[in-house]
CSV table of C-alpha atoms and ligand atoms in Angstrom, one decimal:
chain,number,residue,atom,x,y,z
A,299,MET,CA,0.0,0.2,0.1
A,300,THR,CA,1.4,3.1,-0.9
A,301,GLY,CA,-0.1,6.4,-0.2
A,302,VAL,CA,-2.3,8.4,3.3
A,303,SER,CA,-4.7,4.4,3.0
A,304,SER,CA,-1.4,3.2,4.6
A,305,LYS,CA,-1.6,5.3,7.5
A,306,MET,CA,-5.5,4.4,8.0
A,307,SER,CA,-6.8,1.5,9.9
A,308,GLU,CA,-11.0,1.0,9.9
A,309,TYR,CA,-12.4,0.2,13.1
A,310,ARG,CA,-15.9,-0.9,14.1
A,311,ALA,CA,-18.9,2.0,14.8
A,312,GLY,CA,-17.3,4.4,11.6
A,313,ILE,CA,-14.2,5.0,13.4
A,314,THR,CA,-10.8,4.8,11.7
A,315,ALA,CA,-7.3,5.5,13.4
A,316,ILE,CA,-4.8,7.9,11.1
A,317,ASP,CA,-1.2,7.5,12.0
A,318,CYS,CA,-0.2,11.3,12.8
A,319,ASP,CA,3.4,10.2,11.8
A,320,TYR,CA,4.4,11.8,15.4
A,321,VAL,CA,8.0,10.5,16.1
A,322,ARG,CA,7.6,7.2,14.4
A,323,PRO,CA,5.1,5.0,12.7
A,324,LYS,CA,1.6,3.7,15.1
A,325,LEU,CA,2.7,5.8,17.4
A,326,ALA,CA,-0.1,8.8,17.8
A,327,ALA,CA,-3.2,9.1,16.2
A,328,SER,CA,-6.0,10.9,15.7
A,329,HIS,CA,-9.2,9.3,15.2
A,330,LEU,CA,-11.7,10.7,12.9
A,331,VAL,CA,-15.2,9.8,13.3
A,332,VAL,CA,-18.1,9.4,10.0
A,333,GLU,CA,-22.1,9.9,11.3
A,334,SER,CA,-24.6,9.9,8.8
A,335,GLY,CA,-21.8,12.2,6.6
A,336,HIS,CA,-21.3,13.8,9.5
A,337,ALA,CA,-16.8,14.2,10.7
A,338,ALA,CA,-15.2,14.4,14.2
A,339,PHE,CA,-11.4,14.1,14.6
A,340,VAL,CA,-10.3,13.3,18.3
A,341,ASP,CA,-6.8,14.5,18.6
A,342,THR,CA,-5.1,15.8,15.9
A,343,GLY,CA,-0.9,14.5,16.2
A,344,THR,CA,1.1,17.9,15.3
A,345,THR,CA,0.6,20.8,12.2
A,346,ARG,CA,3.1,18.8,10.4
A,347,SER,CA,0.1,16.5,10.7
A,348,VAL,CA,-2.9,18.2,9.0
A,349,PRO,CA,-1.8,17.0,5.8
A,350,THR,CA,-2.3,12.8,6.2
A,351,LEU,CA,-5.4,13.7,8.1
A,352,LEU,CA,-7.2,15.8,5.5
A,353,ALA,CA,-5.3,13.4,2.6
A,354,ALA,CA,-7.4,10.3,4.8
A,355,LEU,CA,-10.9,13.1,5.2
A,356,GLU,CA,-10.8,13.1,1.2
A,357,ALA,CA,-9.8,9.1,0.6
A,358,LYS,CA,-13.5,8.6,3.0
A,359,GLY,CA,-15.3,10.8,0.6
A,360,LEU,CA,-15.9,13.0,3.4
A,361,ALA,CA,-15.0,17.3,2.2
A,362,PRO,CA,-13.4,19.9,4.8
A,363,ALA,CA,-17.4,21.1,5.4
A,364,ASP,CA,-18.2,18.1,6.6
A,365,VAL,CA,-16.5,17.8,9.7
A,366,ASP,CA,-18.3,19.2,12.6
A,367,TRP,CA,-16.0,19.0,15.1
A,368,VAL,CA,-12.5,18.7,16.5
A,369,LEU,CA,-11.7,17.4,19.8
A,370,THR,CA,-9.3,18.2,21.6
A,371,THR,CA,-8.9,15.8,24.6
A,372,HIS,CA,-6.0,18.0,26.5
A,373,VAL,CA,-3.5,20.5,25.4
A,374,HIS,CA,-0.7,18.7,25.2
A,375,LEU,CA,1.0,19.3,21.6
A,376,ASP,CA,1.2,15.8,20.4
A,377,HIS,CA,-2.8,15.6,20.8
A,378,ALA,CA,-3.6,19.4,19.9
A,379,GLY,CA,-0.9,21.0,18.1
A,380,GLY,CA,-2.3,20.5,14.9
A,381,ALA,CA,-5.7,21.6,15.9
A,382,GLY,CA,-5.1,25.5,14.3
A,383,ALA,CA,-4.3,24.1,11.5
A,384,LEU,CA,-6.2,21.5,11.4
A,385,MET,CA,-9.3,24.3,12.2
A,386,GLN,CA,-8.0,26.8,9.1
A,387,ALA,CA,-8.8,24.0,6.6
A,388,LEU,CA,-12.4,22.7,8.1
A,389,PRO,CA,-15.0,25.6,7.4
A,390,ASN,CA,-17.5,24.3,9.6
A,391,ALA,CA,-15.9,22.7,12.5
A,392,ARG,CA,-16.4,23.9,15.9
A,393,CYS,CA,-13.1,22.8,18.5
A,394,ALA,CA,-14.7,21.8,22.1
A,395,ILE,CA,-11.3,21.8,25.2
A,396,HIS,CA,-11.8,22.2,28.2
A,397,PRO,CA,-12.0,25.4,30.0
A,398,ARG,CA,-9.0,24.5,31.7
A,399,GLY,CA,-7.1,24.4,28.3
A,400,ALA,CA,-9.0,26.3,25.9
A,401,ARG,CA,-7.2,29.4,26.5
A,402,HIS,CA,-3.4,27.8,25.9
A,403,LEU,CA,-5.0,27.4,22.7
A,404,VAL,CA,-6.5,30.3,21.5
A,405,GLU,CA,-2.9,31.9,22.9
A,406,PRO,CA,-0.4,29.1,22.6
A,407,ALA,CA,2.2,31.5,23.4
A,408,LYS,CA,2.9,29.8,27.0
A,409,LEU,CA,2.2,26.6,26.0
A,410,VAL,CA,4.9,26.3,22.8
A,411,ALA,CA,7.6,27.9,26.5
A,412,GLY,CA,6.6,24.8,28.4
A,413,SER,CA,6.8,22.1,25.8
A,414,ILE,CA,10.5,23.7,24.9
A,415,ALA,CA,11.0,23.6,27.8
A,416,VAL,CA,10.3,19.8,27.8
A,417,TYR,CA,12.1,18.6,25.1
A,418,GLY,CA,14.8,21.3,24.0
A,419,GLU,CA,14.3,24.3,21.3
A,420,GLU,CA,15.8,21.7,19.0
A,421,ARG,CA,13.6,18.9,19.3
A,422,TYR,CA,10.9,20.8,19.8
A,423,ARG,CA,10.8,22.5,16.2
A,424,ALA,CA,11.1,19.0,14.3
A,425,LEU,CA,8.9,17.9,16.0
A,426,TYR,CA,6.1,20.0,16.2
A,427,GLY,CA,6.2,22.7,13.6
A,428,GLU,CA,4.6,26.0,14.6
A,429,ILE,CA,1.1,26.1,16.4
A,430,VAL,CA,-1.2,28.2,14.6
A,431,PRO,CA,-4.1,29.3,17.6
A,432,ILE,CA,-7.1,29.2,17.5
A,433,PRO,CA,-10.1,31.8,17.2
A,434,GLU,CA,-11.8,32.6,20.4
A,435,SER,CA,-15.4,32.8,18.0
A,436,ARG,CA,-14.5,28.9,17.0
A,437,VAL,CA,-13.9,27.5,20.7
A,438,VAL,CA,-16.6,25.0,22.2
A,439,ILE,CA,-15.7,25.3,26.5
A,440,ALA,CA,-16.4,21.1,27.5
A,441,GLY,CA,-17.7,21.3,30.6
A,442,ASP,CA,-18.0,18.0,32.5
A,443,GLY,CA,-20.7,16.2,31.5
A,444,ALA,CA,-21.4,18.3,27.9
A,445,ARG,CA,-22.9,16.8,25.1
A,446,ILE,CA,-22.2,17.0,21.5
A,447,ALA,CA,-24.1,15.8,18.2
A,448,LEU,CA,-22.4,14.4,15.6
A,449,GLY,CA,-24.6,13.2,12.8
A,450,GLY,CA,-27.8,11.9,15.1
A,451,ARG,CA,-24.4,10.8,17.4
A,452,GLU,CA,-24.7,12.2,20.7
A,453,LEU,CA,-20.9,12.8,22.5
A,454,GLU,CA,-19.9,12.7,26.2
A,455,LEU,CA,-17.9,15.1,27.1
A,456,ILE,CA,-16.0,14.0,30.9
A,457,HIS,CA,-13.4,15.6,32.8
A,458,THR,CA,-11.1,12.4,34.2
A,459,PRO,CA,-8.0,14.8,35.1
A,460,GLY,CA,-4.3,12.5,36.8
A,461,HIS,CA,-2.6,12.2,33.0
A,462,ALA,CA,-3.4,16.1,33.0
A,463,LEU,CA,-6.1,18.3,34.3
A,464,HIS,CA,-7.3,19.9,31.2
A,465,HIS,CA,-8.2,16.4,30.0
A,466,TYR,CA,-11.7,14.9,29.4
A,467,CYS,CA,-12.3,12.0,27.3
A,468,VAL,CA,-14.9,11.1,24.5
A,469,VAL,CA,-17.4,9.0,25.5
A,470,ASP,CA,-20.1,7.6,23.0
A,471,ALA,CA,-22.3,5.3,25.2
A,472,ALA,CA,-24.9,3.8,21.9
A,473,ASN,CA,-21.5,2.1,20.4
A,474,GLU,CA,-19.7,1.4,23.9
A,475,LEU,CA,-16.8,3.2,23.3
A,476,ILE,CA,-14.8,5.7,25.1
A,477,PHE,CA,-12.1,8.1,22.9
A,478,SER,CA,-9.9,8.3,26.1
A,479,GLY,CA,-6.8,10.6,24.7
A,480,ASP,CA,-4.5,10.0,27.7
A,481,THR,CA,-6.1,8.8,30.6
A,482,PHE,CA,-6.1,5.2,29.7
A,483,GLY,CA,-2.3,5.2,29.1
A,484,LEU,CA,-0.3,4.1,26.3
A,485,SER,CA,-0.8,1.0,24.4
A,486,TYR,CA,1.7,0.5,21.6
A,487,ARG,CA,0.8,-2.0,19.2
A,488,ASP,CA,4.2,-2.7,18.2
A,489,PHE,CA,3.8,-4.4,22.3
A,490,ASP,CA,0.9,-6.7,21.2
A,491,VAL,CA,1.1,-10.4,21.3
A,492,ASP,CA,-1.4,-13.2,20.7
A,493,GLY,CA,-3.4,-10.1,20.1
A,494,ARG,CA,-3.0,-9.0,23.3
A,495,ALA,CA,-2.7,-5.7,24.7
A,496,PHE,CA,0.2,-4.3,26.8
A,497,ILE,CA,-0.9,-1.4,28.4
A,498,ILE,CA,1.5,1.9,30.6
A,499,PRO,CA,0.6,5.0,32.5
A,500,THR,CA,2.0,8.0,31.2
A,501,THR,CA,2.6,10.8,33.1
A,502,THR,CA,3.8,13.8,30.8
A,503,PRO,CA,4.8,17.1,33.3
A,504,VAL,CA,3.1,19.2,34.5
A,505,HIS,CA,0.3,17.7,35.9
A,506,PHE,CA,0.0,13.7,37.4
A,507,ASP,CA,-2.1,12.9,40.3
A,508,PRO,CA,-2.2,9.4,41.0
A,509,ASP,CA,-4.9,9.5,43.0
A,510,ALA,CA,-6.9,11.0,40.4
A,511,LEU,CA,-5.6,9.7,37.6
A,512,CYS,CA,-6.8,6.2,38.8
A,513,ARG,CA,-10.3,8.3,39.7
A,514,SER,CA,-10.9,8.5,36.1
A,515,VAL,CA,-9.8,4.8,35.1
A,516,ASP,CA,-13.1,3.7,37.2
A,517,ARG,CA,-14.8,6.8,36.0
A,518,LEU,CA,-14.3,5.0,31.8
A,519,MET,CA,-14.4,1.9,33.0
A,520,SER,CA,-18.5,2.7,35.1
A,521,TYR,CA,-19.6,3.2,31.5
A,522,ARG,CA,-19.4,-0.7,30.6
A,523,PRO,CA,-17.6,0.4,27.5
A,524,LYS,CA,-16.5,-2.6,25.0
A,525,SER,CA,-13.9,-0.9,23.9
A,526,ILE,CA,-11.9,2.3,24.4
A,527,PHE,CA,-9.9,4.2,22.1
A,528,LEU,CA,-5.9,5.0,22.1
A,529,THR,CA,-4.0,8.1,20.9
A,530,HIS,CA,-1.3,6.0,21.8
A,531,TYR,CA,-2.8,3.8,19.5
A,532,ALA,CA,-6.0,3.0,18.7
A,533,GLU,CA,-8.6,0.1,20.4
A,534,VAL,CA,-7.7,-2.1,23.1
A,535,THR,CA,-10.1,-4.1,24.3
A,536,GLU,CA,-9.6,-6.5,27.5
A,537,LEU,CA,-10.7,-3.7,29.9
A,538,ASP,CA,-11.0,-5.3,32.9
A,539,ARG,CA,-7.2,-6.3,32.8
A,540,LEU,CA,-5.7,-3.1,31.3
A,541,ALA,CA,-7.8,-0.9,34.0
A,542,ARG,CA,-6.6,-3.0,36.9
A,543,GLU,CA,-2.9,-2.9,34.8
A,544,MET,CA,-3.4,0.2,34.6
A,545,LYS,CA,-4.0,1.2,38.6
A,546,GLU,CA,-1.8,-1.6,39.8
A,547,ARG,CA,1.3,0.5,37.4
A,548,VAL,CA,0.7,4.1,38.2
A,549,LEU,CA,0.9,3.0,41.9
A,550,ALA,CA,4.5,1.2,40.8
A,551,TYR,CA,5.3,5.0,39.9
A,552,VAL,CA,4.0,6.1,43.3
A,553,ASP,CA,6.5,4.1,44.6
A,554,LEU,CA,9.0,4.1,42.9
A,555,GLY,CA,9.4,8.0,43.3
A,556,SER,CA,8.8,7.6,46.9
A,557,ARG,CA,12.0,5.6,46.3
A,558,CYS,CA,14.4,7.5,44.5
A,559,ARG,CA,12.9,10.7,45.9
A,560,ASP,CA,15.6,11.5,48.5
A,561,ALA,CA,18.9,10.0,46.3
A,562,PRO,CA,21.3,12.0,45.6
A,563,ASP,CA,21.4,10.9,42.4
A,564,ARG,CA,17.4,10.6,42.0
A,565,ALA,CA,17.2,11.6,38.2
A,566,ALA,CA,19.3,9.1,36.8
A,567,ARG,CA,17.4,6.8,39.6
A,568,LEU,CA,14.5,7.2,38.3
A,569,ARG,CA,15.4,6.3,34.6
A,570,HIS,CA,17.1,3.1,35.5
A,571,GLY,CA,14.0,2.1,38.2
A,572,MET,CA,11.2,3.1,35.2
A,573,PHE,CA,13.4,1.3,32.4
A,574,ALA,CA,13.5,-2.1,34.4
A,575,MET,CA,9.6,-1.7,35.4
A,576,MET,CA,8.3,-1.6,32.1
A,577,ALA,CA,11.1,-4.2,31.2
A,578,ALA,CA,9.7,-6.7,34.4
A,579,TRP,CA,5.5,-6.5,33.1
A,580,LEU,CA,6.9,-7.1,28.8
A,581,ASP,CA,9.2,-9.7,29.9
A,582,ALA,CA,5.5,-11.3,32.2
A,583,HIS,CA,4.0,-10.2,28.9
A,584,GLY,CA,5.8,-12.9,27.0
A,585,TYR,CA,7.8,-9.6,25.0
A,586,PRO,CA,10.8,-11.1,23.3
A,587,ARG,CA,14.1,-9.8,25.3
A,588,ASP,CA,15.0,-7.4,22.3
A,589,ASP,CA,16.9,-5.5,24.6
A,590,ALA,CA,17.7,-2.8,21.4
A,591,LYS,CA,14.5,-2.8,20.0
A,592,ARG,CA,12.6,-1.8,23.3
A,593,HIS,CA,14.8,0.7,24.5
A,594,TRP,CA,13.9,2.6,20.8
A,595,LEU,CA,10.3,2.1,21.5
A,596,LEU,CA,10.2,3.2,25.4
A,597,ASP,CA,13.0,5.3,25.7
A,598,ASP,CA,10.9,8.4,25.2
A,599,ASP,CA,8.1,7.3,27.4
A,600,VAL,CA,10.2,6.4,30.0
A,601,GLU,CA,12.0,10.2,30.0
A,602,LEU,CA,8.9,11.8,29.9
A,603,ASN,CA,7.4,9.8,32.5
A,604,CYS,CA,10.1,10.8,35.0
A,605,GLN,CA,9.9,14.6,34.3
A,606,GLY,CA,6.1,13.7,35.0
A,607,ILE,CA,7.3,11.9,38.1
A,608,GLU,CA,9.5,14.3,39.7
A,609,VAL,CA,7.7,17.7,39.4
A,610,TRP,CA,4.6,15.6,40.5
A,611,LEU,CA,7.6,14.3,44.1
A,612,ASP,CA,8.8,18.2,44.2
A,613,ARG,CA,5.4,19.3,44.4
A,614,LYS,CA,4.0,17.4,47.8
B,951,LIG,ZN1,-0.4,14.2,27.2
């Protein structure tokens, strides 16, 4: 396969996962949801992802004017960095944002500065390009439990703090599915073993809150979904096991952080411990003991998770 079709994976209920080409293949997805000729994007990747999203829309036989909604689960740039540039291409779309996130997408300067602090200037430029502001008139502030319509389908936006304070998830109750952004962790398809998913929490700076994150996982599960669509990456099922592992692993991060807190070499210990913990989970999952590949797939998350845990330790 060539072109955009190789970046599109089709799922039930009119859902297509589009590979945002962020860092490596199948790391970040934007989900296109189509109902009766109306469309929504859930998360957008970065500004560099936008041409792929528009090509995927065209491949689905839809026009930019058919898109009613751009739903940004939270304002981290791998989820919403491309929202402004995408909105410029979609004449009828509104962008739903958490009340605490909206100003960051209308005036992105602070968001950009925060991201440069995490990634460094050079990597930031390579990953994200320019961040286009979203005109305030096109923003819908999504309160907890806000309901929006997509071609007769109802979507509920629920606040799910823990990964980020300004995070919401998108519940499609009729189809028994949820788009979880980063609240239900990361599950790269690279780690699937015999169709079974591997899951880890993500604690990107600066809002990691373990108690809130576990409560948010419980809240998602209270809807009794049959599948959850993660930005990183696409559909997971077997949700009872994954929810249990998510919460156990949040507590394991907390335990690791607490053990390293007062060490003079805290940063190095945390990073070593984080990778070792993930490696042990992968061993138990039956994933091949290929350290080079594990590092290639996990090192960025080890670094982000440890930065987030350090911010949390310093805040406590
Ligand atoms: Zn995030």
